[in-house]
mmCIF file of C-alpha atoms in Angstrom:
data_model
loop_
_atom_site.group_PDB
_atom_site.id
_atom_site.type_symbol
_atom_site.label_atom_id
_atom_site.label_comp_id
_atom_site.label_asym_id
_atom_site.label_seq_id
_atom_site.Cartn_x
_atom_site.Cartn_y
_atom_site.Cartn_z
ATOM 1 C CA ASP J 1 -12.397 10.113 -6.784
ATOM 2 C CA GLN J 2 -11.418 7.024 -6.701
ATOM 3 C CA GLN J 3 -9.134 6.697 -9.851
ATOM 4 C CA VAL J 4 -8.400 1.723 -8.530
ATOM 5 C CA LYS J 5 -11.551 0.652 -8.267
ATOM 6 C CA GLN J 6 -11.795 -2.706 -6.636
ATOM 7 C CA ASN J 7 -15.981 -2.746 -7.292
ATOM 8 C CA SER J 8 -16.441 -6.440 -5.284
ATOM 9 C CA PRO J 9 -15.729 -5.913 -1.456
ATOM 10 C CA SER J 10 -15.451 -9.486 -0.601
ATOM 11 C CA LEU J 11 -15.183 -13.102 -3.299
ATOM 12 C CA SER J 12 -15.653 -16.172 -1.850
ATOM 13 C CA VAL J 13 -14.415 -19.622 -4.044
ATOM 14 C CA GLN J 14 -14.288 -23.379 -2.360
ATOM 15 C CA GLU J 15 -10.789 -24.561 -2.163
ATOM 16 C CA GLY J 16 -9.393 -26.025 -5.164
ATOM 17 C CA ARG J 17 -11.194 -23.833 -7.258
ATOM 18 C CA ILE J 18 -9.687 -20.212 -9.065
ATOM 19 C CA SER J 19 -10.077 -16.852 -7.755
ATOM 20 C CA ILE J 20 -10.297 -13.963 -9.674
ATOM 21 C CA LEU J 21 -9.883 -10.578 -8.460
ATOM 22 C CA ASN J 22 -10.655 -8.329 -10.649
ATOM 23 C CA CYS J 23 -9.250 -3.991 -10.988
ATOM 24 C CA ASP J 24 -10.599 -1.512 -12.970
ATOM 25 C CA TYR J 25 -8.754 1.617 -12.874
ATOM 26 C CA THR J 26 -9.622 5.472 -14.127
ATOM 27 C CA ASN J 27 -5.685 7.061 -15.006
ATOM 28 C CA SER J 28 -4.237 6.534 -17.966
ATOM 29 C CA MET J 29 -0.795 8.110 -16.966
ATOM 30 C CA PHE J 30 -0.758 4.365 -14.408
ATOM 31 C CA ASP J 31 1.718 2.081 -16.218
ATOM 32 C CA TYR J 32 2.258 -0.385 -13.178
ATOM 33 C CA PHE J 33 0.254 -2.270 -11.387
ATOM 34 C CA LEU J 34 0.740 -3.766 -8.105
ATOM 35 C CA TRP J 35 -0.882 -6.562 -5.898
ATOM 36 C CA TYR J 36 -1.056 -6.872 -2.154
ATOM 37 C CA LYS J 37 -2.437 -9.249 0.102
ATOM 38 C CA LYS J 38 -3.334 -8.283 3.593
ATOM 39 C CA TYR J 39 -3.553 -10.709 6.289
ATOM 40 C CA PRO J 40 -5.365 -8.668 10.121
ATOM 41 C CA ALA J 41 -2.514 -6.738 12.215
ATOM 42 C CA GLU J 42 -0.164 -6.509 9.308
ATOM 43 C CA GLY J 43 0.522 -4.554 6.380
ATOM 44 C CA PRO J 44 0.508 -5.326 2.912
ATOM 45 C CA THR J 45 2.798 -7.846 1.077
ATOM 46 C CA PHE J 46 3.520 -7.907 -2.369
ATOM 47 C CA LEU J 47 1.941 -9.963 -4.500
ATOM 48 C CA ILE J 48 3.208 -9.968 -7.977
ATOM 49 C CA SER J 49 3.445 -6.640 -10.869
ATOM 50 C CA ILE J 50 2.586 -6.303 -14.140
ATOM 51 C CA SER J 51 4.376 -3.810 -16.757
ATOM 52 C CA SER J 52 1.949 -2.268 -18.863
ATOM 53 C CA ILE J 53 4.415 -3.241 -21.537
ATOM 54 C CA LYS J 54 2.594 -6.418 -20.809
ATOM 55 C CA ASP J 55 -0.736 -8.425 -20.372
ATOM 56 C CA LYS J 56 -0.050 -11.537 -18.952
ATOM 57 C CA ASN J 57 1.974 -12.362 -15.417
ATOM 58 C CA GLU J 58 2.564 -15.600 -14.328
ATOM 59 C CA ASP J 59 4.703 -16.904 -10.652
ATOM 60 C CA GLY J 60 3.166 -19.892 -8.996
ATOM 61 C CA ARG J 61 -0.438 -20.453 -8.274
ATOM 62 C CA PHE J 62 -0.498 -16.193 -9.128
ATOM 63 C CA THR J 63 -1.455 -15.111 -12.664
ATOM 64 C CA VAL J 64 -2.004 -10.904 -13.285
ATOM 65 C CA PHE J 65 -3.608 -9.921 -16.702
ATOM 66 C CA LEU J 66 -3.905 -6.631 -17.880
ATOM 67 C CA ASN J 67 -6.451 -5.445 -20.409
ATOM 68 C CA LYS J 68 -4.846 -1.676 -21.280
ATOM 69 C CA SER J 69 -7.795 -0.657 -23.550
ATOM 70 C CA ALA J 70 -10.261 -1.870 -21.517
ATOM 71 C CA LYS J 71 -8.322 -0.119 -18.483
ATOM 72 C CA HIS J 72 -8.716 -3.110 -16.306
ATOM 73 C CA LEU J 73 -7.164 -5.863 -14.280
ATOM 74 C CA SER J 74 -6.855 -9.326 -12.811
ATOM 75 C CA LEU J 75 -5.825 -12.252 -9.681
ATOM 76 C CA HIS J 76 -5.830 -15.522 -10.998
ATOM 77 C CA ILE J 77 -5.290 -17.756 -8.301
ATOM 78 C CA VAL J 78 -5.373 -21.845 -9.650
ATOM 79 C CA PRO J 79 -5.783 -23.320 -7.117
ATOM 80 C CA SER J 80 -7.315 -21.335 -3.801
ATOM 81 C CA GLN J 81 -5.840 -22.531 -0.992
ATOM 82 C CA PRO J 82 -7.672 -21.582 2.596
ATOM 83 C CA GLY J 83 -4.362 -19.464 3.827
ATOM 84 C CA ASP J 84 -4.920 -17.270 0.448
ATOM 85 C CA SER J 85 -7.937 -15.869 2.925
ATOM 86 C CA ALA J 86 -7.018 -12.117 3.397
ATOM 87 C CA VAL J 87 -7.956 -8.764 1.836
ATOM 88 C CA TYR J 88 -6.188 -8.436 -1.884
ATOM 89 C CA PHE J 89 -5.427 -4.876 -2.678
ATOM 90 C CA CYS J 90 -4.725 -3.793 -6.691
ATOM 91 C CA ALA J 91 -2.099 -0.264 -6.571
ATOM 92 C CA ALA J 92 -0.893 1.510 -9.826
ATOM 93 C CA ILE J 93 1.861 3.968 -9.986
ATOM 94 C CA GLU J 94 2.066 6.658 -12.471
ATOM 95 C CA GLY J 95 4.887 6.477 -15.008
ATOM 96 C CA GLY J 96 7.452 9.290 -13.856
ATOM 97 C CA SER J 97 6.258 8.345 -10.140
ATOM 98 C CA ASN J 98 7.299 5.577 -8.871
ATOM 99 C CA TYR J 99 7.700 5.440 -5.071
ATOM 100 C CA LYS J 100 3.672 7.072 -5.058
ATOM 101 C CA LEU J 101 0.581 3.621 -4.571
ATOM 102 C CA THR J 102 -2.340 4.137 -5.723
ATOM 103 C CA PHE J 103 -4.676 1.698 -3.962
ATOM 104 C CA GLY J 104 -8.071 -0.044 -4.397
ATOM 105 C CA LYS J 105 -10.773 -0.348 -1.354
ATOM 106 C CA GLY J 106 -10.051 -3.750 -1.725
ATOM 107 C CA THR J 107 -11.142 -7.388 -1.552
ATOM 108 C CA LEU J 108 -12.075 -10.333 1.061
ATOM 109 C CA LEU J 109 -11.013 -13.056 -0.283
ATOM 110 C CA THR J 110 -12.726 -16.359 1.339
ATOM 111 C CA VAL J 111 -11.445 -19.858 1.676
ATOM 112 C CA ASN J 112 -14.021 -22.866 2.179
ATOM 113 C CA PRO J 113 -11.941 -25.922 3.184
ATOM 114 C CA ASP S 1 16.444 -10.251 8.411
ATOM 115 C CA ALA S 2 14.210 -6.731 10.025
ATOM 116 C CA GLY S 3 11.528 -6.066 8.656
ATOM 117 C CA VAL S 4 9.640 -2.568 9.009
ATOM 118 C CA THR S 5 9.301 -1.876 12.370
ATOM 119 C CA GLN S 6 6.462 0.854 13.662
ATOM 120 C CA SER S 7 5.760 2.024 16.754
ATOM 121 C CA PRO S 8 3.901 2.358 18.955
ATOM 122 C CA THR S 9 1.139 -0.177 17.514
ATOM 123 C CA HIS S 10 -1.918 1.401 19.203
ATOM 124 C CA LEU S 11 -2.330 4.686 20.147
ATOM 125 C CA ILE S 12 -5.634 6.867 21.822
ATOM 126 C CA LYS S 13 -6.184 10.038 21.406
ATOM 127 C CA THR S 14 -7.767 13.280 21.975
ATOM 128 C CA ARG S 15 -9.190 15.970 19.998
ATOM 129 C CA GLY S 16 -6.663 17.934 19.489
ATOM 130 C CA GLN S 17 -3.358 16.108 20.506
ATOM 131 C CA GLN S 18 -0.064 15.940 18.893
ATOM 132 C CA VAL S 19 1.035 12.169 17.214
ATOM 133 C CA THR S 20 4.402 11.127 16.287
ATOM 134 C CA LEU S 21 4.668 8.044 14.933
ATOM 135 C CA ARG S 22 7.594 5.714 14.069
ATOM 136 C CA CYS S 23 9.109 4.303 11.695
ATOM 137 C CA SER S 24 12.283 1.782 11.383
ATOM 138 C CA PRO S 25 13.533 0.709 7.674
ATOM 139 C CA ILE S 26 15.088 -2.074 6.952
ATOM 140 C CA SER S 27 18.489 -2.657 6.702
ATOM 141 C CA GLY S 28 19.717 -0.932 3.749
ATOM 142 C CA HIS S 29 16.534 0.460 2.641
ATOM 143 C CA LYS S 30 16.659 4.910 2.541
ATOM 144 C CA SER S 31 13.033 5.234 1.068
ATOM 145 C CA VAL S 32 10.686 5.145 3.915
ATOM 146 C CA SER S 33 6.455 6.043 2.358
ATOM 147 C CA TRP S 34 3.917 6.942 4.818
ATOM 148 C CA TYR S 35 0.490 5.802 4.297
ATOM 149 C CA GLN S 36 -3.013 7.181 5.528
ATOM 150 C CA GLN S 37 -5.717 3.913 5.272
ATOM 151 C CA VAL S 38 -9.374 4.730 6.976
ATOM 152 C CA LEU S 39 -11.553 1.438 7.599
ATOM 153 C CA GLY S 40 -13.433 0.358 4.754
ATOM 154 C CA GLN S 41 -11.024 2.445 2.312
ATOM 155 C CA GLY S 42 -6.809 2.047 0.795
ATOM 156 C CA PRO S 43 -4.237 2.880 2.015
ATOM 157 C CA GLN S 44 -3.755 6.487 0.746
ATOM 158 C CA PHE S 45 -0.706 8.405 0.301
ATOM 159 C CA ILE S 46 0.952 10.715 2.294
ATOM 160 C CA PHE S 47 4.667 11.258 2.266
ATOM 161 C CA GLN S 48 7.508 9.864 0.744
ATOM 162 C CA TYR S 49 11.194 9.811 1.618
ATOM 163 C CA TYR S 50 14.115 9.179 0.316
ATOM 164 C CA GLU S 51 17.649 9.815 1.430
ATOM 165 C CA LYS S 52 16.551 12.829 4.029
ATOM 166 C CA GLU S 53 14.463 14.994 1.937
ATOM 167 C CA GLU S 54 11.282 15.290 0.446
ATOM 168 C CA ARG S 55 10.705 13.994 -1.957
ATOM 169 C CA GLY S 56 6.083 13.391 -2.745
ATOM 170 C CA ARG S 57 3.416 14.626 -0.960
ATOM 171 C CA GLY S 58 -0.155 13.251 -1.172
ATOM 172 C CA ASN S 59 -3.999 15.681 -0.858
ATOM 173 C CA PHE S 60 -3.325 15.930 3.897
ATOM 174 C CA PRO S 61 -3.827 18.849 5.206
ATOM 175 C CA ASP S 62 -0.406 20.972 6.238
ATOM 176 C CA ARG S 63 -1.206 18.921 10.146
ATOM 177 C CA PHE S 64 0.571 16.219 8.391
ATOM 178 C CA SER S 65 4.679 16.562 8.483
ATOM 179 C CA ALA S 66 7.024 13.928 8.556
ATOM 180 C CA ARG S 67 10.683 13.727 9.106
ATOM 181 C CA GLN S 68 13.905 11.147 8.149
ATOM 182 C CA PHE S 69 16.690 10.420 9.939
ATOM 183 C CA PRO S 70 20.386 10.027 9.163
ATOM 184 C CA ASN S 71 20.061 6.053 9.948
ATOM 185 C CA TYR S 72 16.535 6.595 7.438
ATOM 186 C CA SER S 73 14.340 6.421 10.065
ATOM 187 C CA SER S 74 11.675 8.389 9.812
ATOM 188 C CA GLU S 75 8.518 9.948 11.513
ATOM 189 C CA LEU S 76 5.271 11.373 11.110
ATOM 190 C CA ASN S 77 4.048 13.475 13.210
ATOM 191 C CA VAL S 78 0.293 14.919 13.366
ATOM 192 C CA ASN S 79 -1.229 17.947 14.998
ATOM 193 C CA ALA S 80 -4.530 19.222 15.868
ATOM 194 C CA LEU S 81 -6.294 15.347 15.713
ATOM 195 C CA LEU S 82 -9.228 15.700 14.702
ATOM 196 C CA LEU S 83 -11.818 12.502 14.056
ATOM 197 C CA GLY S 84 -11.516 11.872 10.981
ATOM 198 C CA ASP S 85 -8.040 10.960 11.061
ATOM 199 C CA SER S 86 -8.493 7.290 12.539
ATOM 200 C CA ALA S 87 -7.458 5.739 11.396
ATOM 201 C CA LEU S 88 -3.866 2.352 10.276
ATOM 202 C CA TYR S 89 -1.038 4.010 9.341
ATOM 203 C CA LEU S 90 1.547 2.299 7.437
ATOM 204 C CA CYS S 91 4.861 3.099 6.452
ATOM 205 C CA ALA S 92 6.833 1.167 3.579
ATOM 206 C CA SER S 93 10.569 0.891 2.737
ATOM 207 C CA ARG S 94 12.423 -0.123 -0.126
ATOM 208 C CA SER S 95 15.399 0.442 -1.639
ATOM 209 C CA LEU S 96 16.052 1.939 -5.083
ATOM 210 C CA LYS S 97 18.058 0.628 -7.097
ATOM 211 C CA GLY S 98 18.098 4.049 -9.515
ATOM 212 C CA LEU S 99 15.473 5.651 -8.852
ATOM 213 C CA SER S 100 13.213 4.804 -12.589
ATOM 214 C CA SER S 101 13.233 1.308 -10.786
ATOM 215 C CA TYR S 102 10.231 -0.087 -9.320
ATOM 216 C CA ASN S 103 11.344 -1.349 -6.594
ATOM 217 C CA GLU S 104 9.226 -3.528 -4.566
ATOM 218 C CA GLN S 105 8.066 -0.838 -1.607
ATOM 219 C CA PHE S 106 8.309 -3.511 2.031
ATOM 220 C CA PHE S 107 5.294 -2.055 4.282
ATOM 221 C CA GLY S 108 5.350 -2.233 8.022
ATOM 222 C CA PRO S 109 1.949 -3.297 10.404
ATOM 223 C CA GLY S 110 0.841 -0.043 10.930
ATOM 224 C CA THR S 111 0.452 1.681 13.537
ATOM 225 C CA ARG S 112 -3.628 2.195 15.041
ATOM 226 C CA LEU S 113 -4.554 4.978 15.558
ATOM 227 C CA THR S 114 -8.422 5.902 17.468
ATOM 228 C CA VAL S 115 -8.913 9.549 18.139
ATOM 229 C CA LEU S 116 -11.653 10.480 20.304
#
């Protein structure tokens, strides 16, 4: 039973354009959401997060949007760069459990020069 | 500063054997978590240890166990290995400013376990 879903296994965009990665969740108890990036042979690296009390968080080229009513969040990367090519994982934390990350299956982003 | 380190990098075992994986957290981090990532899936939570005590456990059988040492390093043990235990095992550490805070978890590169 997937509580965090990333329905797009892969995404390909041109350098300089916007990349939009989507994530849906089913557990209403989730109140904190994170995006991790993973290169081959490395562990996941934290990218950006958002609390459920917000609907947007921005950090440089990366912006995460949260739509609680739709149980949907998205990661926008603008402009996309070839170095952004990696697997992106959406993760969520349940209120009262500040350590257990529930991950989606990931989306492979390829940014073409 | 060194990040989270894990050993060994790769491991090949046969069904029924036992395996021990090791993790050293970032200096000053007292919390260690273990995750299993099967090919094509996202990481799945196995255990969390804080101050040498188990603070959380995921939906894994009793064949999986772990412990944390006084220096905050940790070991994950898996007994009676099954083919389905083949996965990347990730360790993550974090600094707890308070048990209620969502501090970033830093992941190690993982141990690739293959069970034949």
